[in-house]
Coordinates of C-alpha atoms in Angstrom, one line a residue:
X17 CA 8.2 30.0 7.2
X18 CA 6.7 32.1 4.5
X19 CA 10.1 33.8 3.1
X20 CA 11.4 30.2 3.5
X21 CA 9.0 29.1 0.7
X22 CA 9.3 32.0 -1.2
X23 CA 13.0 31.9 -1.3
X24 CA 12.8 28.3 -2.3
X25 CA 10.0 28.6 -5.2
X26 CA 12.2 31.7 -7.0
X27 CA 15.3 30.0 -6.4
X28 CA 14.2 26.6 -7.6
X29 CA 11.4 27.3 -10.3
X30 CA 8.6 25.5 -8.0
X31 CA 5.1 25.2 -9.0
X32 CA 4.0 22.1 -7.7
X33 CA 4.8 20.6 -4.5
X34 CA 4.1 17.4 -2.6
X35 CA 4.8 18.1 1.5
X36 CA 4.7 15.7 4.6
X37 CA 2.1 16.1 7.5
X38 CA 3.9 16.8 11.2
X39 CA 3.6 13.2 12.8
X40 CA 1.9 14.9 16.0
X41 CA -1.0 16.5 13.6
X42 CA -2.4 12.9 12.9
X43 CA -4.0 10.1 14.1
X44 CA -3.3 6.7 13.9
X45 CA -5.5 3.4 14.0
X46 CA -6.5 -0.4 13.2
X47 CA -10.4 -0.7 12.3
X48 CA -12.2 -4.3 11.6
X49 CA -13.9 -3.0 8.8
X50 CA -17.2 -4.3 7.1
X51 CA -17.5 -3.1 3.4
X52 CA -17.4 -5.2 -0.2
X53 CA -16.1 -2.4 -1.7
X54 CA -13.5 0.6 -1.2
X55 CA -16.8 2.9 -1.1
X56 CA -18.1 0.7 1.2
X57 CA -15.3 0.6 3.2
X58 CA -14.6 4.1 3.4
X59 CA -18.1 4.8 4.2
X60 CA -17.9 2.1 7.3
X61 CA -14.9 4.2 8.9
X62 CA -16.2 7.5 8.3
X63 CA -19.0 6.0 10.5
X64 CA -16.1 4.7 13.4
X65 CA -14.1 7.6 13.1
X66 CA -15.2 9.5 16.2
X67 CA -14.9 6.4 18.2
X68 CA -11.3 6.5 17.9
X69 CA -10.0 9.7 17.2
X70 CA -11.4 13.2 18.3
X71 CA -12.5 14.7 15.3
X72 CA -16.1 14.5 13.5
X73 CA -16.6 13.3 10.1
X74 CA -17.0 16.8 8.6
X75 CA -14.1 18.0 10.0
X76 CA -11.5 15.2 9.4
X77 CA -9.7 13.6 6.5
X78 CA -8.6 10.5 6.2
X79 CA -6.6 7.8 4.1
X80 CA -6.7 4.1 4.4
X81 CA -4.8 1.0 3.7
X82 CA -6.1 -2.5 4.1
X83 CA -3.7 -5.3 6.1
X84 CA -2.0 -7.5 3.5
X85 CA -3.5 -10.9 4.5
X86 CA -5.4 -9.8 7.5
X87 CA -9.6 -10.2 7.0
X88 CA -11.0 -6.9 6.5
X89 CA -8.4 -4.8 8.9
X90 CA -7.4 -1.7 7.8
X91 CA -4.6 0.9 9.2
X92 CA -6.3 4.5 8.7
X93 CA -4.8 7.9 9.4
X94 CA -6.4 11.0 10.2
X95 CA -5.7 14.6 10.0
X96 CA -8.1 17.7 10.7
X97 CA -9.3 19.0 7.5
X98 CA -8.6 22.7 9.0
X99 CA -4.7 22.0 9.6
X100 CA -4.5 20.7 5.6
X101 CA -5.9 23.9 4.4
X102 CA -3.6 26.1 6.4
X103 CA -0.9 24.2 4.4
X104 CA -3.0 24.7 0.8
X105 CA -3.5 28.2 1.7
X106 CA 0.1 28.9 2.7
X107 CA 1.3 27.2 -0.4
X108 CA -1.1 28.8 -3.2
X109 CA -1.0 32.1 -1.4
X110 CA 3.4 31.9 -2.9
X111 CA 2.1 30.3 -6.3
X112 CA 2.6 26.8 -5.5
X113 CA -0.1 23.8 -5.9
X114 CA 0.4 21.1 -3.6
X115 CA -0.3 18.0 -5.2
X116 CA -0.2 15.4 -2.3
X117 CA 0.2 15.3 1.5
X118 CA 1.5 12.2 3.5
X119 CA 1.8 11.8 7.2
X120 CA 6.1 12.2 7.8
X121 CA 6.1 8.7 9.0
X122 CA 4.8 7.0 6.0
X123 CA 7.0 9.1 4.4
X124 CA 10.4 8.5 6.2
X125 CA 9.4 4.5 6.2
X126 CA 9.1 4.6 1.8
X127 CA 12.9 5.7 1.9
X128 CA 14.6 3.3 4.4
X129 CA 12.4 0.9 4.9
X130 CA 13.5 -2.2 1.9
X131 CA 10.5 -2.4 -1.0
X132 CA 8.7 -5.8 -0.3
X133 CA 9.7 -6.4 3.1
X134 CA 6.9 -7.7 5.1
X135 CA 9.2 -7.9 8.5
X136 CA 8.3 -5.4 11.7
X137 CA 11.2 -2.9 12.4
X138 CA 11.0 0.4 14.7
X139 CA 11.9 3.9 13.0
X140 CA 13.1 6.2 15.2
X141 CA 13.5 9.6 13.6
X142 CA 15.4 12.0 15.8
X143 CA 15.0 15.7 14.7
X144 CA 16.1 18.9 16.6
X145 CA 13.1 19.2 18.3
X146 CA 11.4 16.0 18.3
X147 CA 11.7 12.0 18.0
X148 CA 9.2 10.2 16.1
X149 CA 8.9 6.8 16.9
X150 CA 7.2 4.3 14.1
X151 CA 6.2 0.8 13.7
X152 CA 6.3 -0.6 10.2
X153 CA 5.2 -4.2 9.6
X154 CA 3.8 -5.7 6.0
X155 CA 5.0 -2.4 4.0
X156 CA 2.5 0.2 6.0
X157 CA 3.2 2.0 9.3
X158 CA 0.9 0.3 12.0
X159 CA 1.7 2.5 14.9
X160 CA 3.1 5.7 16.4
X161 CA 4.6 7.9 18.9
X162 CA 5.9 11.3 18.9
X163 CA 8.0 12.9 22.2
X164 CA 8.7 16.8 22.0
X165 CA 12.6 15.9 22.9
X166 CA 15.3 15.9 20.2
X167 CA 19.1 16.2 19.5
X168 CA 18.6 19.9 20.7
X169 CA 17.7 18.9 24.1
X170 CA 21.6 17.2 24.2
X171 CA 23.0 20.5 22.8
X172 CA 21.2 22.5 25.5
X173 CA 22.9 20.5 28.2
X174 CA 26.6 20.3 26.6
X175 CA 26.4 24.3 26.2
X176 CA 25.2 24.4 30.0
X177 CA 27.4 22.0 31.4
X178 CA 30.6 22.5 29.5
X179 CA 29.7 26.4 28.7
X180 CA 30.6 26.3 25.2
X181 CA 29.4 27.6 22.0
X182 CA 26.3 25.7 20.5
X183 CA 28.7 25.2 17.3
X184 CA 31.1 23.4 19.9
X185 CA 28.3 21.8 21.5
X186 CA 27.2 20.2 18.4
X187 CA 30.4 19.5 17.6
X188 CA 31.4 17.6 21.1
X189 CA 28.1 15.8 20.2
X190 CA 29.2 14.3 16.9
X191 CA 32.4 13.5 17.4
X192 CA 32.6 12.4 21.5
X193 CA 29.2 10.8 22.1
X194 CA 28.1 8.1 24.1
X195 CA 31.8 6.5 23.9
X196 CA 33.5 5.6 26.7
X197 CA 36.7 6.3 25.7
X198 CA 39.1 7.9 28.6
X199 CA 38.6 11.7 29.5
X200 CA 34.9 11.3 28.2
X201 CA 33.3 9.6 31.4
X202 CA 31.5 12.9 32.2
X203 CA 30.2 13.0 28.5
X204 CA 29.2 9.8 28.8
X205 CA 27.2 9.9 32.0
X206 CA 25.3 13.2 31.2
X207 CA 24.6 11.3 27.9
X208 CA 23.4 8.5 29.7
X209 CA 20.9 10.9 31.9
X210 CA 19.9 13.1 29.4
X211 CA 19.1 10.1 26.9
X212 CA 16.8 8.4 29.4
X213 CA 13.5 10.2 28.3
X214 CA 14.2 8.9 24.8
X215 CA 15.2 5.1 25.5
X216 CA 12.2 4.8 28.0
X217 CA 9.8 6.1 24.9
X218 CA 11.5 3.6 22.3
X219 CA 10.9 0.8 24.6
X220 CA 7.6 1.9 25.5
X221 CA 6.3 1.3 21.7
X222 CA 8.6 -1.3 21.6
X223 CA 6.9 -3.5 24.6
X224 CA 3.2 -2.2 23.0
X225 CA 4.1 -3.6 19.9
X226 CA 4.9 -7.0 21.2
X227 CA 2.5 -7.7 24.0
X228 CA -0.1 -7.4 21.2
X229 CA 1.9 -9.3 17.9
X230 CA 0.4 -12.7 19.0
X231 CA -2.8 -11.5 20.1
X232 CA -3.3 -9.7 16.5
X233 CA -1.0 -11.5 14.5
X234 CA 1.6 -9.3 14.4
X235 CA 5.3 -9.4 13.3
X236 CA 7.9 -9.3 16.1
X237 CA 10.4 -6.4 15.8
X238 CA 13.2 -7.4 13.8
X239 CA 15.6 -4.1 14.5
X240 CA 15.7 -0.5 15.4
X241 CA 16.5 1.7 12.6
X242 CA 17.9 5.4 13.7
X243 CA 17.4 8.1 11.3
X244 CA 18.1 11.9 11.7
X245 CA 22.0 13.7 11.8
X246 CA 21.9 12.6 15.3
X247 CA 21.6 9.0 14.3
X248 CA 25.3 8.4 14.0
X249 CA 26.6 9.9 17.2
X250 CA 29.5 7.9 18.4
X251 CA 27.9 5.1 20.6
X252 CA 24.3 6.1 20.5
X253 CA 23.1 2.3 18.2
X254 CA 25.3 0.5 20.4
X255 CA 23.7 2.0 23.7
X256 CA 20.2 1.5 22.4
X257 CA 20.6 -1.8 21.4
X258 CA 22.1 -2.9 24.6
X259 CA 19.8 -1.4 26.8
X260 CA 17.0 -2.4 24.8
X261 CA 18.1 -6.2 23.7
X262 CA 17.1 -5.6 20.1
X263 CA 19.5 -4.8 17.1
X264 CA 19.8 -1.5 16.5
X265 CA 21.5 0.3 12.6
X266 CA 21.3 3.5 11.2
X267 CA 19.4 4.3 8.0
X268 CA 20.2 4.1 4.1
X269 CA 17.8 6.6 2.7
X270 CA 18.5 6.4 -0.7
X271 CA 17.8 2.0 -0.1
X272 CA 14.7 2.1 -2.2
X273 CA 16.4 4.3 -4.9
X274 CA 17.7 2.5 -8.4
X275 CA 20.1 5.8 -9.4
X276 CA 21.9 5.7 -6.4
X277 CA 22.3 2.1 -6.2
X278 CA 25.8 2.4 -8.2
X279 CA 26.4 6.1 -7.8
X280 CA 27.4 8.3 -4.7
X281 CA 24.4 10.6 -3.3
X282 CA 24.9 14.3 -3.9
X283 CA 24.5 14.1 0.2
X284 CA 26.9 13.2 2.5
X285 CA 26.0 10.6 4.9
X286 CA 25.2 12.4 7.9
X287 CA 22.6 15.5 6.1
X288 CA 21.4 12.5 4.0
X289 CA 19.6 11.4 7.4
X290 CA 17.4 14.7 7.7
X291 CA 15.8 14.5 4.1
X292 CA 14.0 10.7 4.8
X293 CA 11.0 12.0 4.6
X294 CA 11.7 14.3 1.4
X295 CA 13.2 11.5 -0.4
X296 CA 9.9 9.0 0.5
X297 CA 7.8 11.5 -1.0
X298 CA 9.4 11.2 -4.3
X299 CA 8.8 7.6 -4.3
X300 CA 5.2 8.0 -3.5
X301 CA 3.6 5.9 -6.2
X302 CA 6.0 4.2 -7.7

């Protein structure tokens, strides 16, 4: 991880660096919240913190954003202070300052997720080794979930089942998929199985999310938005979508940026969908 960072900063000149929090490092929650003021405010949740996530005052940091149009609700994540400095003291101990940190699902949502839209849609970000599913509504994640299964977990089982190469795995993976197409009704099934884990968590959040929109006001989920290389395995939307009953598309992560508008990426599709994250953090603030 070290040499990684080291590598990167003599490579490409770094000094400064703005990184993304691991989704499983934070906390997520809504707060009523009394306060006239954003000191006020801030003061009022410091007070609530422990009530709703399991760190102290002194030993958590927290950001905040208040509920477009809601009275004095505000979305607030939380991260333990001690997990940020390992991450400032990794990065000055190479010669890099960090300048900002954001959770990786506000992150991924700044990229994909169209500026101004005030609709709900459901990230899911599949990584390697995880899937991190998200709730955006009004602009601002609202709620999520992380599962410790990701598109390795299918290449484990092609290289078992099939015993093949993980290069041939991966590629059995992208180009075969969920399709049903004839001579891939094993594929298909073991894809169905091994797949079950992370449609059961997608609909999980999903059914959260809307047994409590009219209670609290909340937008119903427009669509599912896939992000990740593993996003546009043959067959995987289409699957989701029927299964779940709600419309399901891959990601544009360069939506929200004005170069790339007319111009093709310097990323092709596929590797575009693992740098989300990277490419929200460059919009941060603008």
């Amino acid at each position: 991880e070290k040499k990684a960072i080291i590598d990167m900063k003599e490579r490409d000149k770094v000094n400064f660096v703005k990184a993304t929090l691991p989704e499983e490092m934070t906390y997520l929650f809504t707060l009523d919240v009394e306060g006239d003021n954003e000191v006020e405010i801030k003061n009022y949740i410091e007070f609530h913190l422990e009530e709703n996530v399991p760190l102290s005052g002194g030993d958590a940091l927290f950001d905040f954003y208040m509920i477009p149009g809601a009275t004095k609700k505000a979305i607030v994540s939380v991260v333990s202070a001690q997990n940020v400095e390992k991450y400032i003291s990794l990065f000055e101990s190479v010669g890099i300052e960090p300048v900002a940190f954001m959770v990786e699902s506000s992150s991924l949502s700044r990229s994909i997720i169209k500026r101004g839209s005030k609709e709900a849609n459901l990230i899911v970000y599949l990584s390697e080794h995880k899937t991190v599913c998200s709730i955006v509504s009004d602009g601002f994640v609202q709620f999520s979930s992380t599962i410790s299964s990701g598109g390795s977990l299918l290449t484990e089982v092609l290289k078992k089942q099939f015993n093949v190469s993980e290069e041939e795995a991966r590629k059995m993976k992208e180009t075969k998929g969920f399709t049903k197409q004839e001579g891939n009704e094993e594929l298909f099934s073991m894809f169905m199985n091994s797949s079950s884990v992370l449609r059961d968590e997608i609909q999980r959040v999903a059914i959260f999310w809307q047994t409590h929109k009219d209670k609290d006001g909340k937008n119903p989920i427009q669509k599912i938005i896939l992000c990740g290389r593993d996003a546009v395995m043959p067959g995987l939307a289409d699957y989701l979508s029927s299964s779940l009953k709600i419309p399901v598309e891959t990601a544009n992560v360069w939506k929200n940026i004005p170069r790339y508008v007319d111009e093709v990426p310097p990323v092709n599709y596929r590797d575009s969908l693992d740098f989300g994250a990277c490419l929200g953090l460059s919009l941060q603030g603008s």
